[in-house]
PDB file of C-alpha atoms in Angstrom:
ATOM      1  CA  GLU A  12      32.242 -13.405  -5.338  1.00 78.00           C
ATOM      2  CA  PRO A  13      35.669 -11.975  -6.290  1.00 81.00           C
ATOM      3  CA  GLU A  14      38.641 -13.928  -4.976  1.00 93.00           C
ATOM      4  CA  VAL A  15      42.305 -13.416  -4.273  1.00 96.00           C
ATOM      5  CA  THR A  16      44.198 -16.188  -6.053  1.00 96.00           C
ATOM      6  CA  GLN A  17      47.538 -17.536  -4.869  1.00 98.00           C
ATOM      7  CA  THR A  18      49.967 -19.923  -6.521  1.00 97.00           C
ATOM      8  CA  PRO A  19      51.441 -22.363  -5.824  1.00 97.00           C
ATOM      9  CA  SER A  20      49.381 -23.840  -2.995  1.00 97.00           C
ATOM     10  CA  HIS A  21      52.449 -25.628  -1.666  1.00 97.00           C
ATOM     11  CA  GLN A  22      56.138 -24.943  -2.281  1.00 97.00           C
ATOM     12  CA  VAL A  23      59.024 -27.012  -0.976  1.00 98.00           C
ATOM     13  CA  THR A  24      62.471 -25.489  -1.297  1.00 98.00           C
ATOM     14  CA  GLN A  25      65.966 -26.084  -0.041  1.00 98.00           C
ATOM     15  CA  MET A  26      67.493 -23.725   2.459  1.00 98.00           C
ATOM     16  CA  GLY A  27      69.323 -20.899   0.707  1.00 98.00           C
ATOM     17  CA  GLN A  28      67.199 -21.052  -2.422  1.00 98.00           C
ATOM     18  CA  GLU A  29      65.080 -18.195  -3.724  1.00 98.00           C
ATOM     19  CA  VAL A  30      61.313 -18.534  -3.897  1.00 98.00           C
ATOM     20  CA  ILE A  31      58.656 -16.396  -5.504  1.00 97.00           C
ATOM     21  CA  LEU A  32      55.103 -16.575  -4.251  1.00 98.00           C
ATOM     22  CA  ARG A  33      52.434 -15.271  -6.570  1.00 97.00           C
ATOM     23  CA  CYS A  34      49.114 -13.581  -6.003  1.00 97.00           C
ATOM     24  CA  VAL A  35      46.382 -12.119  -8.154  1.00 96.00           C
ATOM     25  CA  PRO A  36      44.470  -9.610  -6.005  1.00 95.00           C
ATOM     26  CA  ILE A  37      40.901  -8.536  -6.659  1.00 93.00           C
ATOM     27  CA  SER A  38      41.006  -6.350  -9.735  1.00 88.00           C
ATOM     28  CA  ASN A  39      39.499  -3.118  -8.419  1.00 87.00           C
ATOM     29  CA  HIS A  40      41.325  -3.218  -5.082  1.00 90.00           C
ATOM     30  CA  LEU A  41      44.044  -0.671  -4.455  1.00 90.00           C
ATOM     31  CA  TYR A  42      45.959  -2.065  -1.463  1.00 92.00           C
ATOM     32  CA  PHE A  43      47.783  -5.371  -1.396  1.00 94.00           C
ATOM     33  CA  TYR A  44      49.369  -7.210   1.490  1.00 96.00           C
ATOM     34  CA  TRP A  45      51.416 -10.198   2.457  1.00 98.00           C
ATOM     35  CA  TYR A  46      50.951 -11.939   5.776  1.00 98.00           C
ATOM     36  CA  ARG A  47      52.442 -15.113   7.132  1.00 98.00           C
ATOM     37  CA  GLN A  48      51.239 -17.660   9.642  1.00 97.00           C
ATOM     38  CA  ILE A  49      53.586 -20.132  11.242  1.00 96.00           C
ATOM     39  CA  LEU A  50      51.739 -23.370  11.945  1.00 92.00           C
ATOM     40  CA  GLY A  51      49.315 -22.979  14.837  1.00 87.00           C
ATOM     41  CA  GLN A  52      50.218 -19.372  15.477  1.00 91.00           C
ATOM     42  CA  LYS A  53      48.719 -15.984  14.735  1.00 92.00           C
ATOM     43  CA  VAL A  54      48.634 -14.199  11.416  1.00 96.00           C
ATOM     44  CA  GLU A  55      51.557 -11.752  11.131  1.00 96.00           C
ATOM     45  CA  PHE A  56      51.725  -8.692   8.901  1.00 96.00           C
ATOM     46  CA  LEU A  57      54.667  -8.535   6.522  1.00 97.00           C
ATOM     47  CA  VAL A  58      54.102  -5.697   4.080  1.00 96.00           C
ATOM     48  CA  SER A  59      51.496  -3.453   2.469  1.00 93.00           C
ATOM     49  CA  PHE A  60      51.725  -2.139  -1.078  1.00 93.00           C
ATOM     50  CA  TYR A  61      49.927   0.787  -2.654  1.00 91.00           C
ATOM     51  CA  ASN A  62      50.428   2.765  -5.833  1.00 88.00           C
ATOM     52  CA  ASN A  63      53.332   0.571  -6.885  1.00 89.00           C
ATOM     53  CA  GLU A  64      55.359   1.034  -3.759  1.00 91.00           C
ATOM     54  CA  ILE A  65      55.656  -0.326  -0.248  1.00 93.00           C
ATOM     55  CA  SER A  66      53.335   1.528   2.105  1.00 90.00           C
ATOM     56  CA  GLU A  67      54.377  -0.153   5.335  1.00 91.00           C
ATOM     57  CA  LYS A  68      56.449  -3.120   6.406  1.00 92.00           C
ATOM     58  CA  SER A  69      57.037  -5.054   9.598  1.00 93.00           C
ATOM     59  CA  GLU A  70      60.266  -6.045  11.312  1.00 92.00           C
ATOM     60  CA  ILE A  71      59.892  -9.487   9.759  1.00 94.00           C
ATOM     61  CA  PHE A  72      60.171  -7.998   6.272  1.00 96.00           C
ATOM     62  CA  ASP A  73      63.948  -7.654   6.160  1.00 94.00           C
ATOM     63  CA  ASP A  74      66.320  -7.394   3.205  1.00 95.00           C
ATOM     64  CA  GLN A  75      65.676 -11.019   2.280  1.00 96.00           C
ATOM     65  CA  PHE A  76      62.127 -10.109   1.274  1.00 98.00           C
ATOM     66  CA  SER A  77      60.890  -8.055  -1.640  1.00 97.00           C
ATOM     67  CA  VAL A  78      57.559  -7.425  -3.319  1.00 97.00           C
ATOM     68  CA  GLU A  79      56.722  -6.508  -6.855  1.00 94.00           C
ATOM     69  CA  ARG A  80      53.736  -5.831  -9.057  1.00 92.00           C
ATOM     70  CA  PRO A  81      55.302  -6.777 -12.389  1.00 85.00           C
ATOM     71  CA  ASP A  82      52.140  -6.230 -14.402  1.00 86.00           C
ATOM     72  CA  GLY A  83      48.620  -4.998 -13.842  1.00 77.00           C
ATOM     73  CA  SER A  84      47.396  -8.116 -12.128  1.00 86.00           C
ATOM     74  CA  ASN A  85      50.133 -10.087 -10.366  1.00 93.00           C
ATOM     75  CA  PHE A  86      51.603  -9.264  -6.970  1.00 95.00           C
ATOM     76  CA  THR A  87      54.639 -11.280  -5.900  1.00 97.00           C
ATOM     77  CA  LEU A  88      56.620 -11.921  -2.736  1.00 98.00           C
ATOM     78  CA  LYS A  89      60.232 -12.962  -3.201  1.00 98.00           C
ATOM     79  CA  ILE A  90      62.373 -14.492  -0.500  1.00 98.00           C
ATOM     80  CA  ARG A  91      65.968 -14.282  -1.657  1.00 96.00           C
ATOM     81  CA  SER A  92      67.705 -16.905   0.449  1.00 95.00           C
ATOM     82  CA  THR A  93      65.261 -19.021   2.388  1.00 97.00           C
ATOM     83  CA  LYS A  94      65.891 -20.122   5.957  1.00 97.00           C
ATOM     84  CA  LEU A  95      64.276 -22.946   7.889  1.00 97.00           C
ATOM     85  CA  GLU A  96      62.336 -20.412   9.952  1.00 96.00           C
ATOM     86  CA  ASP A  97      60.695 -19.042   6.798  1.00 97.00           C
ATOM     87  CA  SER A  98      58.552 -22.174   6.721  1.00 98.00           C
ATOM     88  CA  ALA A  99      54.999 -20.929   7.117  1.00 98.00           C
ATOM     89  CA  MET A 100      51.736 -20.291   5.333  1.00 98.00           C
ATOM     90  CA  TYR A 101      51.940 -17.081   3.342  1.00 98.00           C
ATOM     91  CA  PHE A 102      48.700 -15.241   2.677  1.00 98.00           C
ATOM     92  CA  CYS A 103      48.125 -12.508   0.155  1.00 98.00           C
ATOM     93  CA  ALA A 104      45.294 -10.076   0.861  1.00 96.00           C
ATOM     94  CA  SER A 105      43.746  -7.102  -0.834  1.00 94.00           C
ATOM     95  CA  ASN A 106      41.539  -4.216   0.201  1.00 90.00           C
ATOM     96  CA  PRO A 107      39.541  -1.636  -1.774  1.00 88.00           C
ATOM     97  CA  GLY A 108      41.300   1.082   0.210  1.00 78.00           C
ATOM     98  CA  GLN A 109      38.887   3.971  -0.012  1.00 67.00           C
ATOM     99  CA  VAL A 110      37.480   3.517   3.477  1.00 71.00           C
ATOM    100  CA  PRO A 111      38.521   1.080   6.187  1.00 71.00           C
ATOM    101  CA  THR A 112      36.921  -2.244   5.394  1.00 83.00           C
ATOM    102  CA  GLY A 113      37.572  -5.940   5.610  1.00 89.00           C
ATOM    103  CA  TYR A 114      40.485  -7.569   3.856  1.00 93.00           C
ATOM    104  CA  THR A 115      40.031 -10.418   1.401  1.00 95.00           C
ATOM    105  CA  PHE A 116      42.617 -13.142   1.903  1.00 97.00           C
ATOM    106  CA  GLY A 117      43.796 -15.692  -0.620  1.00 97.00           C
ATOM    107  CA  SER A 118      43.885 -19.373   0.217  1.00 97.00           C
ATOM    108  CA  GLY A 119      47.617 -19.193   0.905  1.00 97.00           C
ATOM    109  CA  THR A 120      50.892 -20.802  -0.121  1.00 98.00           C
ATOM    110  CA  ARG A 121      52.394 -23.271   2.289  1.00 98.00           C
ATOM    111  CA  LEU A 122      56.172 -22.810   2.129  1.00 98.00           C
ATOM    112  CA  THR A 123      58.322 -25.605   3.491  1.00 98.00           C
ATOM    113  CA  VAL A 124      62.054 -24.983   3.696  1.00 98.00           C
ATOM    114  CA  VAL A 125      64.134 -28.130   4.097  1.00 97.00           C
TER     115      VAL A 125
ATOM    116  CA  GLY B  21      54.352  -1.420  19.291  1.00 66.00           C
ATOM    117  CA  GLN B  22      50.654  -2.045  19.262  1.00 71.00           C
ATOM    118  CA  GLN B  23      49.570  -5.343  20.760  1.00 86.00           C
ATOM    119  CA  VAL B  24      46.262  -7.117  20.452  1.00 93.00           C
ATOM    120  CA  MET B  25      45.593  -9.763  23.064  1.00 95.00           C
ATOM    121  CA  GLN B  26      42.897 -12.375  22.835  1.00 97.00           C
ATOM    122  CA  ILE B  27      41.490 -14.844  25.344  1.00 97.00           C
ATOM    123  CA  PRO B  28      40.901 -17.664  25.779  1.00 97.00           C
ATOM    124  CA  GLN B  29      43.376 -19.440  23.510  1.00 96.00           C
ATOM    125  CA  TYR B  30      41.221 -22.559  23.371  1.00 97.00           C
ATOM    126  CA  GLN B  31      37.547 -23.102  24.139  1.00 97.00           C
ATOM    127  CA  HIS B  32      35.855 -26.468  24.246  1.00 97.00           C
ATOM    128  CA  VAL B  33      32.070 -26.370  24.212  1.00 97.00           C
ATOM    129  CA  GLN B  34      29.269 -28.847  23.775  1.00 97.00           C
ATOM    130  CA  GLU B  35      27.197 -28.274  20.674  1.00 96.00           C
ATOM    131  CA  GLY B  36      24.388 -25.913  21.563  1.00 97.00           C
ATOM    132  CA  GLU B  37      26.346 -24.067  24.255  1.00 98.00           C
ATOM    133  CA  ASP B  38      27.330 -20.432  23.909  1.00 98.00           C
ATOM    134  CA  PHE B  39      30.864 -19.196  23.200  1.00 98.00           C
ATOM    135  CA  THR B  40      32.613 -15.885  23.807  1.00 98.00           C
ATOM    136  CA  THR B  41      36.071 -14.637  22.873  1.00 98.00           C
ATOM    137  CA  TYR B  42      37.568 -11.398  24.153  1.00 98.00           C
ATOM    138  CA  CYS B  43      40.036  -9.035  22.566  1.00 98.00           C
ATOM    139  CA  ASN B  44      42.067  -6.240  24.176  1.00 97.00           C
ATOM    140  CA  SER B  45      44.321  -3.695  22.556  1.00 95.00           C
ATOM    141  CA  SER B  46      47.182  -1.828  24.179  1.00 90.00           C
ATOM    142  CA  THR B  47      46.119   1.297  22.274  1.00 92.00           C
ATOM    143  CA  THR B  48      42.860   2.889  21.145  1.00 93.00           C
ATOM    144  CA  LEU B  49      41.735   1.466  17.825  1.00 93.00           C
ATOM    145  CA  SER B  50      40.101   3.336  14.965  1.00 91.00           C
ATOM    146  CA  ASN B  51      38.285   0.117  14.147  1.00 92.00           C
ATOM    147  CA  ILE B  52      38.429  -3.562  14.946  1.00 95.00           C
ATOM    148  CA  GLN B  53      37.844  -6.465  12.608  1.00 96.00           C
ATOM    149  CA  TRP B  54      36.971 -10.080  13.233  1.00 98.00           C
ATOM    150  CA  TYR B  55      38.015 -13.009  11.086  1.00 98.00           C
ATOM    151  CA  LYS B  56      37.266 -16.718  11.115  1.00 98.00           C
ATOM    152  CA  GLN B  57      39.758 -19.312   9.977  1.00 97.00           C
ATOM    153  CA  ARG B  58      38.581 -22.872   9.470  1.00 96.00           C
ATOM    154  CA  PRO B  59      41.146 -25.639  10.055  1.00 93.00           C
ATOM    155  CA  GLY B  60      43.489 -25.654   7.054  1.00 92.00           C
ATOM    156  CA  GLY B  61      41.838 -22.547   5.627  1.00 95.00           C
ATOM    157  CA  HIS B  62      42.477 -18.853   5.308  1.00 97.00           C
ATOM    158  CA  PRO B  63      41.130 -15.920   7.354  1.00 97.00           C
ATOM    159  CA  VAL B  64      37.664 -14.890   6.251  1.00 97.00           C
ATOM    160  CA  PHE B  65      36.392 -11.438   7.138  1.00 96.00           C
ATOM    161  CA  LEU B  66      33.360 -11.461   9.411  1.00 97.00           C
ATOM    162  CA  ILE B  67      32.757  -7.864  10.455  1.00 97.00           C
ATOM    163  CA  GLN B  68      34.227  -4.475  11.202  1.00 95.00           C
ATOM    164  CA  LEU B  69      33.298  -2.294  14.171  1.00 96.00           C
ATOM    165  CA  VAL B  70      34.056   1.411  14.070  1.00 95.00           C
ATOM    166  CA  LYS B  71      32.014   3.300  16.648  1.00 96.00           C
ATOM    167  CA  SER B  72      32.526   3.404  20.385  1.00 97.00           C
ATOM    168  CA  GLY B  73      30.078   1.027  22.091  1.00 97.00           C
ATOM    169  CA  GLU B  74      28.955  -0.434  18.773  1.00 97.00           C
ATOM    170  CA  VAL B  75      27.056  -3.736  18.752  1.00 98.00           C
ATOM    171  CA  LYS B  76      26.449  -5.690  15.566  1.00 98.00           C
ATOM    172  CA  LYS B  77      24.708  -8.999  15.012  1.00 98.00           C
ATOM    173  CA  GLN B  78      25.034 -11.613  12.317  1.00 97.00           C
ATOM    174  CA  LYS B  79      22.488 -14.356  12.985  1.00 97.00           C
ATOM    175  CA  ARG B  80      23.868 -16.159  16.060  1.00 98.00           C
ATOM    176  CA  LEU B  81      27.005 -13.979  16.262  1.00 98.00           C
ATOM    177  CA  THR B  82      27.091 -10.770  18.316  1.00 98.00           C
ATOM    178  CA  PHE B  83      30.049  -8.413  18.119  1.00 98.00           C
ATOM    179  CA  GLN B  84      30.764  -5.585  20.541  1.00 98.00           C
ATOM    180  CA  PHE B  85      33.250  -2.718  20.533  1.00 98.00           C
ATOM    181  CA  GLY B  86      34.073  -1.192  23.900  1.00 97.00           C
ATOM    182  CA  GLU B  87      33.338   2.387  24.862  1.00 96.00           C
ATOM    183  CA  ALA B  88      37.054   3.204  24.999  1.00 96.00           C
ATOM    184  CA  LYS B  89      37.622   1.436  21.655  1.00 96.00           C
ATOM    185  CA  LYS B  90      40.297  -0.755  23.235  1.00 96.00           C
ATOM    186  CA  ASN B  91      38.367  -3.978  23.650  1.00 97.00           C
ATOM    187  CA  SER B  92      35.936  -6.111  21.752  1.00 98.00           C
ATOM    188  CA  SER B  93      34.094  -9.383  22.044  1.00 98.00           C
ATOM    189  CA  LEU B  94      32.469 -11.986  19.848  1.00 98.00           C
ATOM    190  CA  HIS B  95      29.651 -14.066  21.259  1.00 98.00           C
ATOM    191  CA  ILE B  96      28.136 -17.056  19.503  1.00 98.00           C
ATOM    192  CA  THR B  97      24.771 -18.304  20.728  1.00 98.00           C
ATOM    193  CA  ALA B  98      23.941 -21.999  20.531  1.00 98.00           C
ATOM    194  CA  THR B  99      27.081 -23.175  18.757  1.00 97.00           C
ATOM    195  CA  GLN B 100      26.885 -25.552  15.825  1.00 96.00           C
ATOM    196  CA  THR B 101      29.549 -27.819  14.368  1.00 95.00           C
ATOM    197  CA  THR B 102      29.931 -25.385  11.477  1.00 96.00           C
ATOM    198  CA  ASP B 103      31.247 -22.794  13.956  1.00 97.00           C
ATOM    199  CA  VAL B 104      34.454 -24.784  14.476  1.00 97.00           C
ATOM    200  CA  GLY B 105      37.571 -22.779  13.699  1.00 97.00           C
ATOM    201  CA  THR B 106      39.803 -20.045  15.027  1.00 97.00           C
ATOM    202  CA  TYR B 107      38.390 -16.590  15.593  1.00 98.00           C
ATOM    203  CA  PHE B 108      40.804 -13.692  15.311  1.00 97.00           C
ATOM    204  CA  CYS B 109      40.363 -10.058  16.149  1.00 97.00           C
ATOM    205  CA  ALA B 110      42.570  -7.581  14.323  1.00 96.00           C
ATOM    206  CA  GLY B 111      43.275  -3.886  14.623  1.00 93.00           C
ATOM    207  CA  PRO B 112      44.824  -1.521  12.087  1.00 89.00           C
ATOM    208  CA  LEU B 113      48.535  -0.794  12.391  1.00 81.00           C
ATOM    209  CA  GLY B 114      47.949   2.813  11.493  1.00 71.00           C
ATOM    210  CA  GLY B 115      45.537   4.920   9.557  1.00 60.00           C
ATOM    211  CA  GLY B 116      43.977   4.319   6.187  1.00 60.00           C
ATOM    212  CA  ALA B 117      44.315   0.836   4.784  1.00 63.00           C
ATOM    213  CA  ASP B 118      47.538  -0.162   6.492  1.00 76.00           C
ATOM    214  CA  GLY B 119      48.069  -3.704   7.565  1.00 87.00           C
ATOM    215  CA  LEU B 120      46.447  -5.386  10.534  1.00 92.00           C
ATOM    216  CA  THR B 121      47.764  -6.583  13.852  1.00 93.00           C
ATOM    217  CA  PHE B 122      46.076  -9.862  14.703  1.00 95.00           C
ATOM    218  CA  GLY B 123      45.394 -11.352  18.076  1.00 96.00           C
ATOM    219  CA  LYS B 124      46.553 -14.915  18.686  1.00 96.00           C
ATOM    220  CA  GLY B 125      43.037 -16.170  18.100  1.00 97.00           C
ATOM    221  CA  THR B 126      40.634 -18.365  20.008  1.00 97.00           C
ATOM    222  CA  HIS B 127      40.364 -21.951  18.806  1.00 97.00           C
ATOM    223  CA  LEU B 128      36.752 -23.088  19.137  1.00 98.00           C
ATOM    224  CA  ILE B 129      36.375 -26.828  19.505  1.00 97.00           C
ATOM    225  CA  ILE B 130      32.849 -28.217  19.546  1.00 96.00           C
ATOM    226  CA  GLN B 131      31.956 -31.598  20.972  1.00 89.00           C
ATOM    227  CA  PRO B 132      28.786 -33.072  19.499  1.00 82.00           C
TER     228      PRO B 132
END
């Protein structure tokens, strides 16, 4: 079964440093997403991406965040200057997009800001 | 903004007992989705409900979508240890394939 692949599985960074989280969505999917989940809490929408541009973003997705699809397969989330409160599990997801259907999530990157 | 509320937050059951989690939205939903997240894992899509009053079954799992399309439930019959995890409902933020608003989830804990 096709998978969404995320790397790294765990990233530790110092406060103020930039991090890039990487995702390879399912190849024939058209919509890509980033979500985050603070430990023990609900999954929160960050941003959706379609046709090489941001489709929608949440209040969490401020100027410190950016997304990019640098080539035909990778989809990245960059956090410019990490804060302690950015520590969370970050999930990439993709969706075929033609009709509403379930989202396929990657296994996540656990980001720890120290 | 749209809110999706889910109860209970935690549910302890004995293995073999039934389990139900309830989801309510502040607005009418075009569809509702259910996900399961095992401890330490990622959300895994279970099902999508689209029609008013829809009922769908997957083996021991029964999903319902309310007539007003503002509430939903997931019922598990005769729980097994493999059912352990957190069950989330999620509604679309907007139309098309926009992102999802998740409920806080119900943590199912099963005592053998």
